[in-house]
Amino acid sequence: MVVTALAGLTVLGLLLSLVMLAAQWRQQAAPPPPAPARWPPVSILKPLKGVDADLERNLETFFHLDYPAYELIFGVADPADPALAVARRVAGRHPGVAARFATGGPGVGFNPKVNNLAGILPHARHELLLISDSNVAVAPAMLSEMVRRLESGDVGLVTSFIRGVGGRGLGGALESFQLNTFVLGGVAAVSGVLGRVCAVGKSMLLRRAELERIGGLAELGRYLAEDQVCGELIRALGREVVVCPEPIDNVLGHVSLQGFVGRHLRWARIRRHIAPAGYLGEALANPLPFALALLVAAPGAASAGLLL
């Protein structure tokens, strides 16, 4: 009975994994919407804290965007944060790209990232806002692909697929595997199959007016999962939340095993709070634990074949 149940759960997990893979392929194979008649200017808000892995190279990619009009605003909570010097150095190599710097700012809640953004936002000149984390690197077409989607239909927020790269150590390898399988496939399935909001804060494009309509950063600062809350509130306005299929790179660097486990436990607690039923269903989408248990309970070629 136990062996039969484990085999069934393993097969179910494999089928759900295939569904996630198919959803990801379907979104990435879909043709992009047409270019807008006019490319609106964009303010890119970059909250910084500490020198992330490959921070200088990550920031450098934002100075090579294939987009006609954008500005970068870098912000730190502490003026002595060493990330600020890195950002100034990169900006100094690209005087043709508008870049400004913000330090400090009002505390609008208990979310440190949102507090940092509250200090950056007053310096932004444009209606379109791209919130972009410091540990991501992007391709030159990233911004134009996101704007295409925001300017099409009734879209109120565009987020991105995230791809883990550059992970070092056992934790880094596990983090890359988790991001590039369960997380990437899960975002595709939740948004593309279930039609639910799935907003990833590492890259979110929205309009200033709609940010203000949902209560602004003061409202988002009340939550740790400010990205998902932002997406849910935008959807409540009657606007669509879509995922841009061109992934951006989450540059990981060295990640300890303890750091990997701690990060995903925090994410799991957040997901459990937001969607308890979906959280319980997550276990069924990962066949590996069931396959390992099956191999222990019933050693043999068939069990090993499911594991492989």
mmCIF file of C-alpha atoms in Angstrom, residues 52-55 57-59 61 134-138 162-168 175-176 179 202 248-255 263:
data_model
loop_
_atom_site.group_PDB
_atom_site.id
_atom_site.type_symbol
_atom_site.label_atom_id
_atom_site.label_comp_id
_atom_site.label_asym_id
_atom_site.label_seq_id
_atom_site.Cartn_x
_atom_site.Cartn_y
_atom_site.Cartn_z
ATOM 1 C CA ASP A 52 26.155 41.864 -3.996
ATOM 2 C CA ALA A 53 27.958 39.251 -6.047
ATOM 3 C CA ASP A 54 29.078 40.833 -9.345
ATOM 4 C CA LEU A 55 27.291 44.060 -8.422
ATOM 5 C CA ARG A 57 28.735 43.931 -13.742
ATOM 6 C CA ASN A 58 25.038 43.684 -12.879
ATOM 7 C CA LEU A 59 24.638 47.468 -12.788
ATOM 8 C CA THR A 61 24.032 45.876 -17.931
ATOM 9 C CA SER A 134 20.516 45.084 -7.435
ATOM 10 C CA ASN A 135 21.429 41.418 -7.908
ATOM 11 C CA VAL A 136 19.993 41.045 -11.401
ATOM 12 C CA ALA A 137 21.648 41.356 -14.813
ATOM 13 C CA VAL A 138 19.628 41.953 -17.968
ATOM 14 C CA ILE A 162 13.824 34.836 -13.094
ATOM 15 C CA ARG A 163 16.777 32.613 -13.986
ATOM 16 C CA GLY A 164 19.420 31.725 -11.381
ATOM 17 C CA VAL A 165 23.022 32.059 -12.627
ATOM 18 C CA GLY A 166 26.496 32.201 -11.132
ATOM 19 C CA GLY A 167 25.709 30.172 -8.020
ATOM 20 C CA ARG A 168 28.782 28.978 -6.127
ATOM 21 C CA GLU A 175 19.499 27.797 -5.395
ATOM 22 C CA SER A 176 20.083 27.739 -9.159
ATOM 23 C CA LEU A 179 14.981 28.927 -9.300
ATOM 24 C CA LYS A 202 13.115 41.533 -8.720
ATOM 25 C CA ILE A 248 16.358 38.125 -16.304
ATOM 26 C CA ASP A 249 19.397 36.722 -14.510
ATOM 27 C CA ASN A 250 19.425 36.532 -10.731
ATOM 28 C CA VAL A 251 23.185 36.534 -10.078
ATOM 29 C CA LEU A 252 23.677 34.394 -6.981
ATOM 30 C CA GLY A 253 27.366 34.268 -6.109
ATOM 31 C CA HIS A 254 28.330 32.084 -3.153
ATOM 32 C CA VAL A 255 25.349 30.787 -1.209
ATOM 33 C CA ARG A 263 15.747 31.833 2.262
#
